[in-house]
mmCIF file of N, CA, C and O in Angstrom:
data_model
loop_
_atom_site.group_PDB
_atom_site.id
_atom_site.type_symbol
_atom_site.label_atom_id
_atom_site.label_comp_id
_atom_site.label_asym_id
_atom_site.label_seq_id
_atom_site.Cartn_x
_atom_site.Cartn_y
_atom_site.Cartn_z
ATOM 1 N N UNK A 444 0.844 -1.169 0.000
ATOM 2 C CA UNK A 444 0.000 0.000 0.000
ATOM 3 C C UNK A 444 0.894 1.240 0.000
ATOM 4 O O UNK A 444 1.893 1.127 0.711
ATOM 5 N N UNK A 445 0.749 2.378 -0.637
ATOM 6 C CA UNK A 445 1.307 3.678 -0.452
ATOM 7 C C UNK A 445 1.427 3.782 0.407
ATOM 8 O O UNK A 445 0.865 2.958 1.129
ATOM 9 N N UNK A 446 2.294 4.926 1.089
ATOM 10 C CA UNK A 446 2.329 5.591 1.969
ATOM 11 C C UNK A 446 2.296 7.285 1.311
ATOM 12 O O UNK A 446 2.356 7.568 0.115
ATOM 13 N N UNK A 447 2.185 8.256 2.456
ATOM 14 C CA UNK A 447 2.215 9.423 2.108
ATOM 15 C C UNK A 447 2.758 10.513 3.280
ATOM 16 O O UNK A 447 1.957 10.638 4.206
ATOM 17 N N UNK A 448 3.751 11.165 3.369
ATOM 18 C CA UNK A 448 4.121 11.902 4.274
ATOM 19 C C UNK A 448 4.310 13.521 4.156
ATOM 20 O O UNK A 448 5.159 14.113 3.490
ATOM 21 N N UNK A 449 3.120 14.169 5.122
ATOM 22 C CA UNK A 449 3.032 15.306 5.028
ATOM 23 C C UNK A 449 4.122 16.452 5.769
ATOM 24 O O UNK A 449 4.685 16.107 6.808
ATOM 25 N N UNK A 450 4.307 17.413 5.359
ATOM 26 C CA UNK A 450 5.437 18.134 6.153
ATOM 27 C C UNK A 450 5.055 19.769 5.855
ATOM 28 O O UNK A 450 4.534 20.406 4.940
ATOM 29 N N UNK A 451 5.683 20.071 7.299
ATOM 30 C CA UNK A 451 5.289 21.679 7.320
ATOM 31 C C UNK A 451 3.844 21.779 8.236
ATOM 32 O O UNK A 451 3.512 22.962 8.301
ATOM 33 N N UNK A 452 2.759 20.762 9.063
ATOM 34 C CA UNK A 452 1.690 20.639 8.615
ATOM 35 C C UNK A 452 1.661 21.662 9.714
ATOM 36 O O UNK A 452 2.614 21.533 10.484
ATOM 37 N N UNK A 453 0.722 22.780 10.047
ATOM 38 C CA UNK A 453 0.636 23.616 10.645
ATOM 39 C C UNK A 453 0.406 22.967 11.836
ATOM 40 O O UNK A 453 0.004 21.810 11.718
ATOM 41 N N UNK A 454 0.588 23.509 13.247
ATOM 42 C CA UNK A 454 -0.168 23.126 14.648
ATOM 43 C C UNK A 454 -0.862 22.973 14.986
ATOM 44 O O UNK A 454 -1.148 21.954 15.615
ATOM 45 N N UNK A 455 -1.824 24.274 14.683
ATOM 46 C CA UNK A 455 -3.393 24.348 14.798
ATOM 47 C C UNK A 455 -4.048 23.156 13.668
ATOM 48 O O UNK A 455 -5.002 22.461 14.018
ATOM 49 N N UNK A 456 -3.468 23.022 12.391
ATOM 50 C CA UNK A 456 -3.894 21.648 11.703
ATOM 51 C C UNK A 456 -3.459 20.319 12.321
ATOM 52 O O UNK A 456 -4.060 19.264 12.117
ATOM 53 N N UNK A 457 -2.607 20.415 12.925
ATOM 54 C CA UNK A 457 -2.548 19.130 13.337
ATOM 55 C C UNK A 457 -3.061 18.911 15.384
ATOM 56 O O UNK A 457 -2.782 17.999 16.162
ATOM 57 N N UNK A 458 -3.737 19.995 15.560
ATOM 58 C CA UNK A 458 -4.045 19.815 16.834
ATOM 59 C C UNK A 458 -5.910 19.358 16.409
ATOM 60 O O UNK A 458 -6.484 18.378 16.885
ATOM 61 N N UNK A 459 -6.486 20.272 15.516
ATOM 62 C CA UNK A 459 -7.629 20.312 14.848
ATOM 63 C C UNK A 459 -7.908 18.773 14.306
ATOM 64 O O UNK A 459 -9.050 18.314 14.305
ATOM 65 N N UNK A 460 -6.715 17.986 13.825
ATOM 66 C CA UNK A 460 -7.015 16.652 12.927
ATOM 67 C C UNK A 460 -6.807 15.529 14.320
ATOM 68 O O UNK A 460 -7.369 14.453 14.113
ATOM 69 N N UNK A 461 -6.389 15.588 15.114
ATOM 70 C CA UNK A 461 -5.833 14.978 16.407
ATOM 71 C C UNK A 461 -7.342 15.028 17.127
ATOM 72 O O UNK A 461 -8.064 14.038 17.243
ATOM 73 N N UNK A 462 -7.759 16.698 17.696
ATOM 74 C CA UNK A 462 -9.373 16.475 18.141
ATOM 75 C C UNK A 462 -10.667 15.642 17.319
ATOM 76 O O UNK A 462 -11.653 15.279 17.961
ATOM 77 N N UNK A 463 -10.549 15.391 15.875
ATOM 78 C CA UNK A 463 -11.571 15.130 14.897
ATOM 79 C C UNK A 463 -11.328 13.559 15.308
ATOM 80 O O UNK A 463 -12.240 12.844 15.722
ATOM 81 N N UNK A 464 -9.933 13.108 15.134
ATOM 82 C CA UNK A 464 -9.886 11.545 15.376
ATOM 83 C C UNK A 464 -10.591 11.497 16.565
ATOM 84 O O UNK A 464 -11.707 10.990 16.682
ATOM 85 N N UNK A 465 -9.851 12.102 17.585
ATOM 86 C CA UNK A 465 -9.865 11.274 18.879
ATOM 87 C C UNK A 465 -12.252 11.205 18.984
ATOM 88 O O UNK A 465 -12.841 10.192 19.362
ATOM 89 N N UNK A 466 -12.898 12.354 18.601
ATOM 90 C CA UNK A 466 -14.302 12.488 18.185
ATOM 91 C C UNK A 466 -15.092 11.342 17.543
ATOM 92 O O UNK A 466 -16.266 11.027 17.741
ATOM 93 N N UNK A 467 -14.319 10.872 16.852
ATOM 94 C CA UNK A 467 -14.701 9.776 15.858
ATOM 95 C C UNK A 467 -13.865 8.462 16.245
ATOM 96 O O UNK A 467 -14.425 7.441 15.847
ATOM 97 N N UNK A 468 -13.145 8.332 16.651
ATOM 98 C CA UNK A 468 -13.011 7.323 17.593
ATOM 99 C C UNK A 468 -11.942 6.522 16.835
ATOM 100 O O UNK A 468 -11.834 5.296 16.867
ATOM 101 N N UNK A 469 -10.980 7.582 15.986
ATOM 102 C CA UNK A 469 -9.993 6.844 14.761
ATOM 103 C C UNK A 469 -8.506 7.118 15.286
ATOM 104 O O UNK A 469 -8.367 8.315 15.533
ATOM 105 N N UNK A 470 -7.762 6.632 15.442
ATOM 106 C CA UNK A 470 -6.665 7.499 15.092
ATOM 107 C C UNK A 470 -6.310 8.693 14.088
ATOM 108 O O UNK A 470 -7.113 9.064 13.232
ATOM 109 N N UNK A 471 -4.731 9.408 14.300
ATOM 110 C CA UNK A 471 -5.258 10.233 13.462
ATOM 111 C C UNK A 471 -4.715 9.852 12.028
ATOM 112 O O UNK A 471 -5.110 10.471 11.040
ATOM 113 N N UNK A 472 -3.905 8.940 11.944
ATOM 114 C CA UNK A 472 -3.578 7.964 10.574
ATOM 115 C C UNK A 472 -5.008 8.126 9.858
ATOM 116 O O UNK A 472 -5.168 9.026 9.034
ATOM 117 N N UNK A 473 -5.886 7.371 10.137
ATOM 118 C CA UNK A 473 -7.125 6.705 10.262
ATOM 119 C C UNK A 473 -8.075 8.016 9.843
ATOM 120 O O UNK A 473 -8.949 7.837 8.995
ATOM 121 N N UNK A 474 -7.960 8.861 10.230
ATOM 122 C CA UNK A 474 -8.855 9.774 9.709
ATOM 123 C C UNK A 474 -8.794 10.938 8.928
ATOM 124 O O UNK A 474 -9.716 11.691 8.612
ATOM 125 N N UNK A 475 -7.117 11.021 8.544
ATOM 126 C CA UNK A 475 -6.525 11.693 7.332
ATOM 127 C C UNK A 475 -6.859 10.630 5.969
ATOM 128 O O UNK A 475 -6.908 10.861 4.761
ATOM 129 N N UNK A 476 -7.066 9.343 6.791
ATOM 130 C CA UNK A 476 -7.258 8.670 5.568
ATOM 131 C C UNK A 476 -8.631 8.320 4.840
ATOM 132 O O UNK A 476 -8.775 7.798 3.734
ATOM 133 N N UNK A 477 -9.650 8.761 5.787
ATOM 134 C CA UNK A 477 -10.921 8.953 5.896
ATOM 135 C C UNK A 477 -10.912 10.457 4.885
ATOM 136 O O UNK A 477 -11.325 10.387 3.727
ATOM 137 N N UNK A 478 -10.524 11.466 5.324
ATOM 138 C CA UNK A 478 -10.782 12.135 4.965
ATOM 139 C C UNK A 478 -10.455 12.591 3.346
ATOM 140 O O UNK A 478 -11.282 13.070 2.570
ATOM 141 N N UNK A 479 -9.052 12.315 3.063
ATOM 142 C CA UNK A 479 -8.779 12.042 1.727
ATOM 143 C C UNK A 479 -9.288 11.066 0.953
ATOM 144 O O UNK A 479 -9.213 11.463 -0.209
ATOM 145 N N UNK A 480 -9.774 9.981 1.000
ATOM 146 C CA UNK A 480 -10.673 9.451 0.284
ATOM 147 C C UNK A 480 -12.029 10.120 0.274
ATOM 148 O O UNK A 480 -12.617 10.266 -0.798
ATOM 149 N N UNK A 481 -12.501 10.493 1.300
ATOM 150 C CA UNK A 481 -13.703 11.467 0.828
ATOM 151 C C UNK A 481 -13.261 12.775 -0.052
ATOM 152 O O UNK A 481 -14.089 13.378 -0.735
ATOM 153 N N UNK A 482 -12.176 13.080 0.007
ATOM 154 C CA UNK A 482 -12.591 14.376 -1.083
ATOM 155 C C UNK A 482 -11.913 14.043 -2.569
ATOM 156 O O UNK A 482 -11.855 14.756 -3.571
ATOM 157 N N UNK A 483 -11.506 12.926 -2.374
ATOM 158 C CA UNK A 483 -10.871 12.123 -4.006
ATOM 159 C C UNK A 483 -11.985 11.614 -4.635
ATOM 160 O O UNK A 483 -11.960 11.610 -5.866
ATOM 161 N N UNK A 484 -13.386 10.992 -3.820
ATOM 162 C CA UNK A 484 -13.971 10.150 -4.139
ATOM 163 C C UNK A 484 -15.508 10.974 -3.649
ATOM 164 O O UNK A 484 -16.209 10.610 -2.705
ATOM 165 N N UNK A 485 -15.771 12.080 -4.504
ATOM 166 C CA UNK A 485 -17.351 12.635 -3.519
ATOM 167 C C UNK A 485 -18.475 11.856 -3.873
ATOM 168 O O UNK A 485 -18.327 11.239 -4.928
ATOM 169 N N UNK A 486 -19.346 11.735 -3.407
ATOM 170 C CA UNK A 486 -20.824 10.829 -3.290
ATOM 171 C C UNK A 486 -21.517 11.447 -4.426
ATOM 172 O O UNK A 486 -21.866 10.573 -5.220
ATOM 173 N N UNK A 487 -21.886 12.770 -4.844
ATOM 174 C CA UNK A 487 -22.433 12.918 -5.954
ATOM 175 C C UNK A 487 -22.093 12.857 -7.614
ATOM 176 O O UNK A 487 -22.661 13.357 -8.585
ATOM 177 N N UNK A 488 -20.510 11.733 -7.424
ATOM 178 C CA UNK A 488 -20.181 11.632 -9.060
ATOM 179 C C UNK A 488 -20.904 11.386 -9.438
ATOM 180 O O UNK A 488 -21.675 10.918 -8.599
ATOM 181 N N UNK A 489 -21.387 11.380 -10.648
ATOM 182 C CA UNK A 489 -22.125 10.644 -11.561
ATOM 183 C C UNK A 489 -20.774 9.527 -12.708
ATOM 184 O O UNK A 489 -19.721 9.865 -13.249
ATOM 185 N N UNK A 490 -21.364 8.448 -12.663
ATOM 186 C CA UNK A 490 -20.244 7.314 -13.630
ATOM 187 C C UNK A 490 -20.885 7.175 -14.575
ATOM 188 O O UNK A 490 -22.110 7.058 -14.591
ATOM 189 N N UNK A 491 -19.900 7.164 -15.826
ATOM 190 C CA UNK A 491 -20.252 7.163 -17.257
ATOM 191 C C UNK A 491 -21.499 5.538 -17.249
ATOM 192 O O UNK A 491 -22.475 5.362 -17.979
ATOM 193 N N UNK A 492 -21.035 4.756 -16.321
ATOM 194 C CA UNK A 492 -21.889 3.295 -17.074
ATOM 195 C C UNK A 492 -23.689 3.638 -16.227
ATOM 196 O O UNK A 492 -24.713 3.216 -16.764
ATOM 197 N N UNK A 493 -23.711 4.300 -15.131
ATOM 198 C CA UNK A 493 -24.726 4.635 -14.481
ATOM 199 C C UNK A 493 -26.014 5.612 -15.308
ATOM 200 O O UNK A 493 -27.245 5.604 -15.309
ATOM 201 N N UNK A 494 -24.827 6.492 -16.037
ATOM 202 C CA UNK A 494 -25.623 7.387 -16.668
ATOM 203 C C UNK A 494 -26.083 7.010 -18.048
ATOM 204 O O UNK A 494 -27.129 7.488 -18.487
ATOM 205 N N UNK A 495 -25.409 6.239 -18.699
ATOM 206 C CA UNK A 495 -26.048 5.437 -20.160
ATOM 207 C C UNK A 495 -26.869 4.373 -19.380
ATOM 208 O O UNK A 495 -28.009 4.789 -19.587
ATOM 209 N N UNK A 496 -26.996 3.339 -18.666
ATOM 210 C CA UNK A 496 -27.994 2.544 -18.482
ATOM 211 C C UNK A 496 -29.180 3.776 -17.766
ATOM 212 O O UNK A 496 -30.343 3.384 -17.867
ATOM 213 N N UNK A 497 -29.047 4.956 -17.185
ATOM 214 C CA UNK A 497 -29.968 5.577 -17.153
ATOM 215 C C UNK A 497 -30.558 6.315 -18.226
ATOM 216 O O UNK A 497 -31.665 6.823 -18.044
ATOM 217 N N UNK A 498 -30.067 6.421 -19.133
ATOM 218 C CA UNK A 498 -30.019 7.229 -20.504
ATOM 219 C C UNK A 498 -31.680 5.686 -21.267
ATOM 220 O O UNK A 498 -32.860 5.987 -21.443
ATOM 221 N N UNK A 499 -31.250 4.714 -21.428
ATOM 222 C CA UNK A 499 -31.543 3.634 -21.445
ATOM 223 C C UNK A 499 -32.750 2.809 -20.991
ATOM 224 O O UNK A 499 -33.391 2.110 -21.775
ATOM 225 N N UNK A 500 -32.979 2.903 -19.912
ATOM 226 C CA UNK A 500 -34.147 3.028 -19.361
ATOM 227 C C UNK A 500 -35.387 4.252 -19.278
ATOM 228 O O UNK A 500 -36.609 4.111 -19.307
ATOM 229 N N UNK A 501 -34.705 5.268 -19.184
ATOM 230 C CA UNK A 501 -35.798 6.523 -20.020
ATOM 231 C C UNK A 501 -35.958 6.457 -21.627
ATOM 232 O O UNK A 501 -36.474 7.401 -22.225
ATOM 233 N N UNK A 502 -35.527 5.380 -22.260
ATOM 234 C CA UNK A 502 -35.618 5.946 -23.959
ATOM 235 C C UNK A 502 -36.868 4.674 -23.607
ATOM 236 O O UNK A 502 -37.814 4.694 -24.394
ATOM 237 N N UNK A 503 -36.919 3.690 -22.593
ATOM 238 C CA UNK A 503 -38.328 2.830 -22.639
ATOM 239 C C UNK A 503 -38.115 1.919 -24.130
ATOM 240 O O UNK A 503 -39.152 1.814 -24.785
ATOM 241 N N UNK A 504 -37.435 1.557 -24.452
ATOM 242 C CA UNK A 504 -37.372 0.824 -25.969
ATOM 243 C C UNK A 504 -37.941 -0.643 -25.655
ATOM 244 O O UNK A 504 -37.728 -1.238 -24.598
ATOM 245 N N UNK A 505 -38.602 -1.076 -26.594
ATOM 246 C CA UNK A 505 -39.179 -2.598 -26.588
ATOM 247 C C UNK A 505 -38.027 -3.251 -27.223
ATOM 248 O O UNK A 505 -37.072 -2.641 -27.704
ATOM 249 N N UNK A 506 -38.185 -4.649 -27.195
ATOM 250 C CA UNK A 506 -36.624 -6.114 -27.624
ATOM 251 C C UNK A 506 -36.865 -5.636 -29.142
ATOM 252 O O UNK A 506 -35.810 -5.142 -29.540
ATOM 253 N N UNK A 507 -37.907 -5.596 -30.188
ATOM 254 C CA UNK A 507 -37.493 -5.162 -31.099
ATOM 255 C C UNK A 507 -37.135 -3.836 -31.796
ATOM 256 O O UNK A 507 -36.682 -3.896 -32.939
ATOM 257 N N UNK A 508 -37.348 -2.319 -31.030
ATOM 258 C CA UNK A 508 -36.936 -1.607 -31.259
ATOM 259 C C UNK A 508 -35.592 -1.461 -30.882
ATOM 260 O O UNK A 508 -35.043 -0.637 -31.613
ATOM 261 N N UNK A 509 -34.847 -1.930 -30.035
ATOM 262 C CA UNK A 509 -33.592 -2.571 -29.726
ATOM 263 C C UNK A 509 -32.792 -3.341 -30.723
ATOM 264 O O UNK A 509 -31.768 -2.743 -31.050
ATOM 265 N N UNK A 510 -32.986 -4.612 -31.355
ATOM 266 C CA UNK A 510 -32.904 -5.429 -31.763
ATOM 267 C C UNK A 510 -32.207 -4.267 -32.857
ATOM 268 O O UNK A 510 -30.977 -4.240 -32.864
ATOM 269 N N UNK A 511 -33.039 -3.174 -33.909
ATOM 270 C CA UNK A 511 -32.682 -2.391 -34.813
ATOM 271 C C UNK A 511 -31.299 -1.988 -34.970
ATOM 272 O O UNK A 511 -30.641 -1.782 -35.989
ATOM 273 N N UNK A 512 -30.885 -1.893 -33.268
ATOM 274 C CA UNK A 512 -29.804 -1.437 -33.067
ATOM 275 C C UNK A 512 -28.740 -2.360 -33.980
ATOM 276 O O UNK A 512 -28.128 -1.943 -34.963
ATOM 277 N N UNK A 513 -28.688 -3.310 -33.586
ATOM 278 C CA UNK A 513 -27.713 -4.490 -33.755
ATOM 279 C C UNK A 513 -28.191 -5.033 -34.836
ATOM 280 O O UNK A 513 -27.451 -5.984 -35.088
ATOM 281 N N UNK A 514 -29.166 -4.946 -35.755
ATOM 282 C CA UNK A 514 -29.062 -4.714 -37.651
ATOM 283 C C UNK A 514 -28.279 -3.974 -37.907
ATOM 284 O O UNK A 514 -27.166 -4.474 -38.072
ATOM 285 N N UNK A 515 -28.398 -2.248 -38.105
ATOM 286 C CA UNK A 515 -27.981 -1.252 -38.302
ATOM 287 C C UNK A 515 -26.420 -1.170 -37.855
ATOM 288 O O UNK A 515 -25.670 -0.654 -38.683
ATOM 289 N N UNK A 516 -25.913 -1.571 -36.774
ATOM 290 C CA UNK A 516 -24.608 -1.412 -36.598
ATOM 291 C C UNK A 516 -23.301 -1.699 -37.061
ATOM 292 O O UNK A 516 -23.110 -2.915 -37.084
ATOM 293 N N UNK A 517 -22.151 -0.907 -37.508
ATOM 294 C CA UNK A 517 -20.858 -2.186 -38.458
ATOM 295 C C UNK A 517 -20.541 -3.312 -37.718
ATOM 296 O O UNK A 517 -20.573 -3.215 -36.491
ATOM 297 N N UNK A 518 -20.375 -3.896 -38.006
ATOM 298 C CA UNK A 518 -20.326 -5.443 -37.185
ATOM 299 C C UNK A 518 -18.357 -5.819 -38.070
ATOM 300 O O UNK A 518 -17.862 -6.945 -38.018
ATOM 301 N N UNK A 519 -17.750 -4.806 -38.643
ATOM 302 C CA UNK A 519 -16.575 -5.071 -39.164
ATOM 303 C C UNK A 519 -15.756 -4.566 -37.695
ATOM 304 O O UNK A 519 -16.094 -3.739 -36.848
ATOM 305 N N UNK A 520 -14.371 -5.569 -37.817
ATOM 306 C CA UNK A 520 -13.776 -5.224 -36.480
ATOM 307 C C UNK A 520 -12.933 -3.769 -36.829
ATOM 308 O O UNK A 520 -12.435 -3.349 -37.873
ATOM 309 N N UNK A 521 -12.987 -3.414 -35.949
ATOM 310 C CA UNK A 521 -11.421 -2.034 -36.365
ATOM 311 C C UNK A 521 -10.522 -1.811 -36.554
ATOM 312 O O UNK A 521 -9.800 -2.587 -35.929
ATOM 313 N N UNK A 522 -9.776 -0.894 -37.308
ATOM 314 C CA UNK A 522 -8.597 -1.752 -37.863
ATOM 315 C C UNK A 522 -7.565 -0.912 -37.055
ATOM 316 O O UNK A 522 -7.683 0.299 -37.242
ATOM 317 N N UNK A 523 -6.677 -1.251 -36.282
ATOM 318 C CA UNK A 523 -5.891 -0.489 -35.493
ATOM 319 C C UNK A 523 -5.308 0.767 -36.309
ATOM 320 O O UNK A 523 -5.617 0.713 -37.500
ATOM 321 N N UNK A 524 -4.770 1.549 -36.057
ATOM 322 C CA UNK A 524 -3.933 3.166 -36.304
ATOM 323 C C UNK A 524 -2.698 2.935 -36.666
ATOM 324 O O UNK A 524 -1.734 2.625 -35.966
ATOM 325 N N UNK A 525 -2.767 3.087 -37.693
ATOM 326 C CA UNK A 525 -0.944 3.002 -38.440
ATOM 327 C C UNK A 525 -0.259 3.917 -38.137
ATOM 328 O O UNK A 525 -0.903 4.866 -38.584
ATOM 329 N N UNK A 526 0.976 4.482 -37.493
ATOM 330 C CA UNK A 526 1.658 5.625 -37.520
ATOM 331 C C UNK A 526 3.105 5.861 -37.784
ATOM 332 O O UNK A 526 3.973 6.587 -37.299
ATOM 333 N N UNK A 527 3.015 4.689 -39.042
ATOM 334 C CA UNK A 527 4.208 4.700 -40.191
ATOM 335 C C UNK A 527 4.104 5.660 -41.491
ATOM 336 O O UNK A 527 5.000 5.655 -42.335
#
């Protein structure tokens, strides 16, 4: 696993992150690490695969208006990018 080592960290920040653990009942390892995953990772992303199967379910399509799809589509594979 990574590690990560902060420096310089102010007093009042590190007296402030020391009261929040000891509150929450973490160390303060434990709740820098809490806390950086919450602001790397916020609750209201939206993910590309969430939002097309929602895209998907509002278009309401029946198996054969679907089905059209996969007539209509190239079904040839792709041909990779030459950059000779």
């Amino acid at each position: 696993m990574a590690m990560l080592t902060v420096r310089n960290l102010p007093e009042a920040v590190h007296r402030a992150l020391r009261a929040r653990a000891a509150r929450h009942g973490h160390s303060m390892e434990a709740e820098v690490r809490d806390i950086l995953e919450s602001a790397v990772s916020p609750q209201g992303r939206v993910k590309l695969g969430s939002l097309l199967a929602d895209i998907g379910r509002r278009a309401r399509l029946t198996d054969d208006e679907f089905a059209v799809f996969d007539q209509v589509r190239e079904k040839t594979p792709a041909q990779p990018p030459s950059f000779e």
